[in-house]
Amino acid sequence: MERPYVFMQRALVTFKAAGLHSPLAGPSQEEFWLQLWVERYGALEASLFTGCVKKLAGERYFPRLHDMDEAVQDAQKRLLLARRRTQEHRADCHEPDLFDQANSKRRVRELIEHLEKKFTLAAGQ
């Protein structure tokens, strides 16, 4: 994640805006909390972290580290499962050969023969 400190500050603001009472008493504890979260979750993808923050903002209490760990693991499992399903889908769906030259030649020959028979019979009557 690029600029993880900014993301952590936004997460704290999001939690406060959601009405979650912060157990942090004062700016020094907030600074400690931000530093701890940067160390712990700074390597995550920004979209993954933001999704976890949105999920936790809907809870009743201010998230603990345990809550964030659970949310991150759940999001990573869902992301891994989605990637695996996409790969399986790609492996199952083989692109059809859109132009089979031998089969096309055979089919054209059959059509020509059919039309020749049809028009020779019609011309003979």
PDB file of N, CA and C in Angstrom, residues 52-117:
ATOM      1  N   CYS A  52     -11.999  -3.872   4.260  1.00  0.00           N
ATOM      2  CA  CYS A  52     -12.057  -4.314   5.658  1.00  0.00           C
ATOM      3  C   CYS A  52     -12.501  -3.177   6.577  1.00  0.00           C
ATOM      4  N   VAL A  53     -12.007  -1.973   6.317  1.00  0.00           N
ATOM      5  CA  VAL A  53     -12.392  -0.816   7.136  1.00  0.00           C
ATOM      6  C   VAL A  53     -13.887  -0.554   6.997  1.00  0.00           C
ATOM      7  N   LYS A  54     -14.400  -0.619   5.772  1.00  0.00           N
ATOM      8  CA  LYS A  54     -15.834  -0.396   5.561  1.00  0.00           C
ATOM      9  C   LYS A  54     -16.661  -1.448   6.285  1.00  0.00           C
ATOM     10  N   LYS A  55     -16.194  -2.681   6.245  1.00  0.00           N
ATOM     11  CA  LYS A  55     -16.918  -3.758   6.925  1.00  0.00           C
ATOM     12  C   LYS A  55     -16.929  -3.520   8.435  1.00  0.00           C
ATOM     13  N   LEU A  56     -15.775  -3.173   8.985  1.00  0.00           N
ATOM     14  CA  LEU A  56     -15.676  -2.974  10.432  1.00  0.00           C
ATOM     15  C   LEU A  56     -16.374  -1.698  10.894  1.00  0.00           C
ATOM     16  N   ALA A  57     -16.521  -0.725  10.018  1.00  0.00           N
ATOM     17  CA  ALA A  57     -17.209   0.513  10.392  1.00  0.00           C
ATOM     18  C   ALA A  57     -18.689   0.261  10.633  1.00  0.00           C
ATOM     19  N   GLY A  58     -19.208  -0.824  10.115  1.00  0.00           N
ATOM     20  CA  GLY A  58     -20.613  -1.155  10.310  1.00  0.00           C
ATOM     21  C   GLY A  58     -20.884  -1.939  11.581  1.00  0.00           C
ATOM     22  N   GLU A  59     -19.860  -2.219  12.344  1.00  0.00           N
ATOM     23  CA  GLU A  59     -20.028  -2.975  13.588  1.00  0.00           C
ATOM     24  C   GLU A  59     -20.475  -2.055  14.722  1.00  0.00           C
ATOM     25  N   ARG A  60     -20.697  -2.654  15.892  1.00  0.00           N
ATOM     26  CA  ARG A  60     -21.173  -1.877  17.045  1.00  0.00           C
ATOM     27  C   ARG A  60     -20.055  -1.251  17.857  1.00  0.00           C
ATOM     28  N   TYR A  61     -18.868  -1.871  17.820  1.00  0.00           N
ATOM     29  CA  TYR A  61     -17.770  -1.413  18.664  1.00  0.00           C
ATOM     30  C   TYR A  61     -16.549  -1.073  17.817  1.00  0.00           C
ATOM     31  N   PHE A  62     -15.682  -0.243  18.408  1.00  0.00           N
ATOM     32  CA  PHE A  62     -14.431   0.122  17.752  1.00  0.00           C
ATOM     33  C   PHE A  62     -13.613  -1.155  17.534  1.00  0.00           C
ATOM     34  N   PRO A  63     -13.084  -1.365  16.332  1.00  0.00           N
ATOM     35  CA  PRO A  63     -12.402  -2.634  16.042  1.00  0.00           C
ATOM     36  C   PRO A  63     -11.100  -2.805  16.813  1.00  0.00           C
ATOM     37  N   ARG A  64     -10.913  -4.026  17.273  1.00  0.00           N
ATOM     38  CA  ARG A  64      -9.657  -4.406  17.917  1.00  0.00           C
ATOM     39  C   ARG A  64      -8.745  -5.003  16.851  1.00  0.00           C
ATOM     40  N   LEU A  65      -7.510  -5.275  17.207  1.00  0.00           N
ATOM     41  CA  LEU A  65      -6.588  -5.893  16.253  1.00  0.00           C
ATOM     42  C   LEU A  65      -7.120  -7.252  15.805  1.00  0.00           C
ATOM     43  N   HIS A  66      -7.718  -7.975  16.735  1.00  0.00           N
ATOM     44  CA  HIS A  66      -8.279  -9.288  16.423  1.00  0.00           C
ATOM     45  C   HIS A  66      -9.378  -9.169  15.365  1.00  0.00           C
ATOM     46  N   ASP A  67     -10.219  -8.167  15.498  1.00  0.00           N
ATOM     47  CA  ASP A  67     -11.296  -7.958  14.527  1.00  0.00           C
ATOM     48  C   ASP A  67     -10.733  -7.648  13.139  1.00  0.00           C
ATOM     49  N   MET A  68      -9.716  -6.793  13.108  1.00  0.00           N
ATOM     50  CA  MET A  68      -9.111  -6.439  11.822  1.00  0.00           C
ATOM     51  C   MET A  68      -8.406  -7.646  11.212  1.00  0.00           C
ATOM     52  N   ASP A  69      -7.723  -8.444  12.039  1.00  0.00           N
ATOM     53  CA  ASP A  69      -7.070  -9.656  11.532  1.00  0.00           C
ATOM     54  C   ASP A  69      -8.083 -10.599  10.896  1.00  0.00           C
ATOM     55  N   GLU A  70      -9.218 -10.780  11.566  1.00  0.00           N
ATOM     56  CA  GLU A  70     -10.281 -11.642  11.022  1.00  0.00           C
ATOM     57  C   GLU A  70     -10.810 -11.100   9.705  1.00  0.00           C
ATOM     58  N   ALA A  71     -11.045  -9.805   9.655  1.00  0.00           N
ATOM     59  CA  ALA A  71     -11.570  -9.188   8.433  1.00  0.00           C
ATOM     60  C   ALA A  71     -10.574  -9.325   7.284  1.00  0.00           C
ATOM     61  N   VAL A  72      -9.292  -9.151   7.578  1.00  0.00           N
ATOM     62  CA  VAL A  72      -8.257  -9.272   6.545  1.00  0.00           C
ATOM     63  C   VAL A  72      -8.179 -10.712   6.047  1.00  0.00           C
ATOM     64  N   GLN A  73      -8.181 -11.674   6.972  1.00  0.00           N
ATOM     65  CA  GLN A  73      -8.126 -13.083   6.563  1.00  0.00           C
ATOM     66  C   GLN A  73      -9.337 -13.459   5.719  1.00  0.00           C
ATOM     67  N   ASP A  74     -10.499 -13.000   6.122  1.00  0.00           N
ATOM     68  CA  ASP A  74     -11.720 -13.290   5.374  1.00  0.00           C
ATOM     69  C   ASP A  74     -11.652 -12.686   3.969  1.00  0.00           C
ATOM     70  N   ALA A  75     -11.198 -11.447   3.880  1.00  0.00           N
ATOM     71  CA  ALA A  75     -11.101 -10.783   2.573  1.00  0.00           C
ATOM     72  C   ALA A  75     -10.062 -11.467   1.687  1.00  0.00           C
ATOM     73  N   GLN A  76      -8.945 -11.883   2.283  1.00  0.00           N
ATOM     74  CA  GLN A  76      -7.920 -12.573   1.502  1.00  0.00           C
ATOM     75  C   GLN A  76      -8.422 -13.926   1.012  1.00  0.00           C
ATOM     76  N   LYS A  77      -9.181 -14.634   1.846  1.00  0.00           N
ATOM     77  CA  LYS A  77      -9.748 -15.916   1.421  1.00  0.00           C
ATOM     78  C   LYS A  77     -10.724 -15.719   0.267  1.00  0.00           C
ATOM     79  N   ARG A  78     -11.584 -14.697   0.383  1.00  0.00           N
ATOM     80  CA  ARG A  78     -12.538 -14.429  -0.696  1.00  0.00           C
ATOM     81  C   ARG A  78     -11.821 -14.051  -1.993  1.00  0.00           C
ATOM     82  N   LEU A  79     -10.753 -13.247  -1.879  1.00  0.00           N
ATOM     83  CA  LEU A  79      -9.988 -12.843  -3.052  1.00  0.00           C
ATOM     84  C   LEU A  79      -9.299 -14.048  -3.689  1.00  0.00           C
ATOM     85  N   LEU A  80      -8.715 -14.914  -2.858  1.00  0.00           N
ATOM     86  CA  LEU A  80      -8.051 -16.113  -3.356  1.00  0.00           C
ATOM     87  C   LEU A  80      -9.050 -17.047  -4.030  1.00  0.00           C
ATOM     88  N   LEU A  81     -10.216 -17.205  -3.420  1.00  0.00           N
ATOM     89  CA  LEU A  81     -11.254 -18.057  -3.994  1.00  0.00           C
ATOM     90  C   LEU A  81     -11.738 -17.502  -5.334  1.00  0.00           C
ATOM     91  N   ALA A  82     -11.910 -16.198  -5.404  1.00  0.00           N
ATOM     92  CA  ALA A  82     -12.346 -15.576  -6.660  1.00  0.00           C
ATOM     93  C   ALA A  82     -11.295 -15.763  -7.752  1.00  0.00           C
ATOM     94  N   ARG A  83     -10.024 -15.598  -7.400  1.00  0.00           N
ATOM     95  CA  ARG A  83      -8.951 -15.803  -8.383  1.00  0.00           C
ATOM     96  C   ARG A  83      -8.907 -17.255  -8.839  1.00  0.00           C
ATOM     97  N   ARG A  84      -9.071 -18.184  -7.892  1.00  0.00           N
ATOM     98  CA  ARG A  84      -9.048 -19.607  -8.224  1.00  0.00           C
ATOM     99  C   ARG A  84     -10.214 -19.964  -9.149  1.00  0.00           C
ATOM    100  N   ARG A  85     -11.392 -19.435  -8.854  1.00  0.00           N
ATOM    101  CA  ARG A  85     -12.557 -19.700  -9.713  1.00  0.00           C
ATOM    102  C   ARG A  85     -12.349 -19.140 -11.109  1.00  0.00           C
ATOM    103  N   THR A  86     -11.749 -17.970 -11.193  1.00  0.00           N
ATOM    104  CA  THR A  86     -11.478 -17.375 -12.499  1.00  0.00           C
ATOM    105  C   THR A  86     -10.503 -18.238 -13.289  1.00  0.00           C
ATOM    106  N   GLN A  87      -9.461 -18.732 -12.623  1.00  0.00           N
ATOM    107  CA  GLN A  87      -8.496 -19.592 -13.303  1.00  0.00           C
ATOM    108  C   GLN A  87      -9.139 -20.900 -13.742  1.00  0.00           C
ATOM    109  N   GLU A  88      -9.977 -21.489 -12.887  1.00  0.00           N
ATOM    110  CA  GLU A  88     -10.662 -22.725 -13.255  1.00  0.00           C
ATOM    111  C   GLU A  88     -11.590 -22.489 -14.437  1.00  0.00           C
ATOM    112  N   HIS A  89     -12.280 -21.360 -14.431  1.00  0.00           N
ATOM    113  CA  HIS A  89     -13.189 -21.044 -15.534  1.00  0.00           C
ATOM    114  C   HIS A  89     -12.409 -20.898 -16.834  1.00  0.00           C
ATOM    115  N   ARG A  90     -11.259 -20.249 -16.751  1.00  0.00           N
ATOM    116  CA  ARG A  90     -10.441 -20.080 -17.957  1.00  0.00           C
ATOM    117  C   ARG A  90      -9.906 -21.420 -18.447  1.00  0.00           C
ATOM    118  N   ALA A  91      -9.565 -22.311 -17.510  1.00  0.00           N
ATOM    119  CA  ALA A  91      -9.050 -23.623 -17.897  1.00  0.00           C
ATOM    120  C   ALA A  91     -10.152 -24.483 -18.511  1.00  0.00           C
ATOM    121  N   ASP A  92     -11.381 -24.360 -18.016  1.00  0.00           N
ATOM    122  CA  ASP A  92     -12.497 -25.156 -18.524  1.00  0.00           C
ATOM    123  C   ASP A  92     -12.977 -24.679 -19.885  1.00  0.00           C
ATOM    124  N   CYS A  93     -12.894 -23.406 -20.129  1.00  0.00           N
ATOM    125  CA  CYS A  93     -13.426 -22.838 -21.372  1.00  0.00           C
ATOM    126  C   CYS A  93     -12.321 -22.763 -22.417  1.00  0.00           C
ATOM    127  N   HIS A  94     -12.221 -23.818 -23.191  1.00  0.00           N
ATOM    128  CA  HIS A  94     -11.254 -23.789 -24.278  1.00  0.00           C
ATOM    129  C   HIS A  94     -11.894 -23.057 -25.446  1.00  0.00           C
ATOM    130  N   GLU A  95     -11.135 -22.202 -26.048  1.00  0.00           N
ATOM    131  CA  GLU A  95     -11.673 -21.464 -27.183  1.00  0.00           C
ATOM    132  C   GLU A  95     -11.829 -22.423 -28.356  1.00  0.00           C
ATOM    133  N   PRO A  96     -12.974 -22.432 -28.974  1.00  0.00           N
ATOM    134  CA  PRO A  96     -13.178 -23.353 -30.088  1.00  0.00           C
ATOM    135  C   PRO A  96     -12.335 -22.945 -31.291  1.00  0.00           C
ATOM    136  N   ASP A  97     -11.974 -23.950 -32.064  1.00  0.00           N
ATOM    137  CA  ASP A  97     -11.247 -23.671 -33.290  1.00  0.00           C
ATOM    138  C   ASP A  97     -12.254 -23.101 -34.283  1.00  0.00           C
ATOM    139  N   LEU A  98     -12.141 -21.827 -34.539  1.00  0.00           N
ATOM    140  CA  LEU A  98     -13.142 -21.159 -35.356  1.00  0.00           C
ATOM    141  C   LEU A  98     -13.045 -21.514 -36.837  1.00  0.00           C
ATOM    142  N   PHE A  99     -11.901 -21.985 -37.282  1.00  0.00           N
ATOM    143  CA  PHE A  99     -11.762 -22.311 -38.691  1.00  0.00           C
ATOM    144  C   PHE A  99     -11.036 -23.638 -38.816  1.00  0.00           C
ATOM    145  N   ASP A 100     -11.798 -24.685 -39.064  1.00  0.00           N
ATOM    146  CA  ASP A 100     -11.244 -26.010 -39.298  1.00  0.00           C
ATOM    147  C   ASP A 100     -11.233 -26.213 -40.806  1.00  0.00           C
ATOM    148  N   GLN A 101     -10.066 -26.116 -41.412  1.00  0.00           N
ATOM    149  CA  GLN A 101      -9.964 -26.091 -42.865  1.00  0.00           C
ATOM    150  C   GLN A 101     -10.425 -27.403 -43.500  1.00  0.00           C
ATOM    151  N   ALA A 102     -10.031 -28.534 -42.932  1.00  0.00           N
ATOM    152  CA  ALA A 102     -10.418 -29.819 -43.523  1.00  0.00           C
ATOM    153  C   ALA A 102     -11.931 -30.006 -43.468  1.00  0.00           C
ATOM    154  N   ASN A 103     -12.518 -29.696 -42.339  1.00  0.00           N
ATOM    155  CA  ASN A 103     -13.966 -29.843 -42.197  1.00  0.00           C
ATOM    156  C   ASN A 103     -14.707 -28.866 -43.110  1.00  0.00           C
ATOM    157  N   SER A 104     -14.172 -27.665 -43.257  1.00  0.00           N
ATOM    158  CA  SER A 104     -14.809 -26.672 -44.126  1.00  0.00           C
ATOM    159  C   SER A 104     -14.781 -27.119 -45.585  1.00  0.00           C
ATOM    160  N   LYS A 105     -13.643 -27.668 -46.025  1.00  0.00           N
ATOM    161  CA  LYS A 105     -13.551 -28.154 -47.409  1.00  0.00           C
ATOM    162  C   LYS A 105     -14.544 -29.283 -47.649  1.00  0.00           C
ATOM    163  N   ARG A 106     -14.636 -30.203 -46.689  1.00  0.00           N
ATOM    164  CA  ARG A 106     -15.571 -31.309 -46.815  1.00  0.00           C
ATOM    165  C   ARG A 106     -16.996 -30.793 -46.898  1.00  0.00           C
ATOM    166  N   ARG A 107     -17.350 -29.855 -46.062  1.00  0.00           N
ATOM    167  CA  ARG A 107     -18.702 -29.309 -46.038  1.00  0.00           C
ATOM    168  C   ARG A 107     -19.028 -28.554 -47.335  1.00  0.00           C
ATOM    169  N   VAL A 108     -18.067 -27.802 -47.857  1.00  0.00           N
ATOM    170  CA  VAL A 108     -18.272 -27.083 -49.118  1.00  0.00           C
ATOM    171  C   VAL A 108     -18.505 -28.083 -50.250  1.00  0.00           C
ATOM    172  N   ARG A 109     -17.708 -29.169 -50.268  1.00  0.00           N
ATOM    173  CA  ARG A 109     -17.899 -30.197 -51.284  1.00  0.00           C
ATOM    174  C   ARG A 109     -19.294 -30.805 -51.201  1.00  0.00           C
ATOM    175  N   GLU A 110     -19.747 -31.104 -49.977  1.00  0.00           N
ATOM    176  CA  GLU A 110     -21.091 -31.665 -49.792  1.00  0.00           C
ATOM    177  C   GLU A 110     -22.166 -30.705 -50.303  1.00  0.00           C
ATOM    178  N   LEU A 111     -22.011 -29.430 -50.009  1.00  0.00           N
ATOM    179  CA  LEU A 111     -22.991 -28.443 -50.472  1.00  0.00           C
ATOM    180  C   LEU A 111     -23.008 -28.329 -51.995  1.00  0.00           C
ATOM    181  N   ILE A 112     -21.822 -28.347 -52.601  1.00  0.00           N
ATOM    182  CA  ILE A 112     -21.750 -28.260 -54.067  1.00  0.00           C
ATOM    183  C   ILE A 112     -22.422 -29.471 -54.697  1.00  0.00           C
ATOM    184  N   GLU A 113     -22.117 -30.656 -54.160  1.00  0.00           N
ATOM    185  CA  GLU A 113     -22.737 -31.871 -54.697  1.00  0.00           C
ATOM    186  C   GLU A 113     -24.253 -31.830 -54.531  1.00  0.00           C
ATOM    187  N   HIS A 114     -24.713 -31.386 -53.397  1.00  0.00           N
ATOM    188  CA  HIS A 114     -26.152 -31.295 -53.147  1.00  0.00           C
ATOM    189  C   HIS A 114     -26.821 -30.339 -54.138  1.00  0.00           C
ATOM    190  N   LEU A 115     -26.208 -29.172 -54.343  1.00  0.00           N
ATOM    191  CA  LEU A 115     -26.774 -28.196 -55.272  1.00  0.00           C
ATOM    192  C   LEU A 115     -26.729 -28.700 -56.717  1.00  0.00           C
ATOM    193  N   GLU A 116     -25.635 -29.399 -57.082  1.00  0.00           N
ATOM    194  CA  GLU A 116     -25.549 -29.961 -58.437  1.00  0.00           C
ATOM    195  C   GLU A 116     -26.671 -30.966 -58.669  1.00  0.00           C
ATOM    196  N   LYS A 117     -26.893 -31.837 -57.679  1.00  0.00           N
ATOM    197  CA  LYS A 117     -27.967 -32.826 -57.801  1.00  0.00           C
ATOM    198  C   LYS A 117     -29.326 -32.140 -57.901  1.00  0.00           C
TER     199      LYS A 117
END
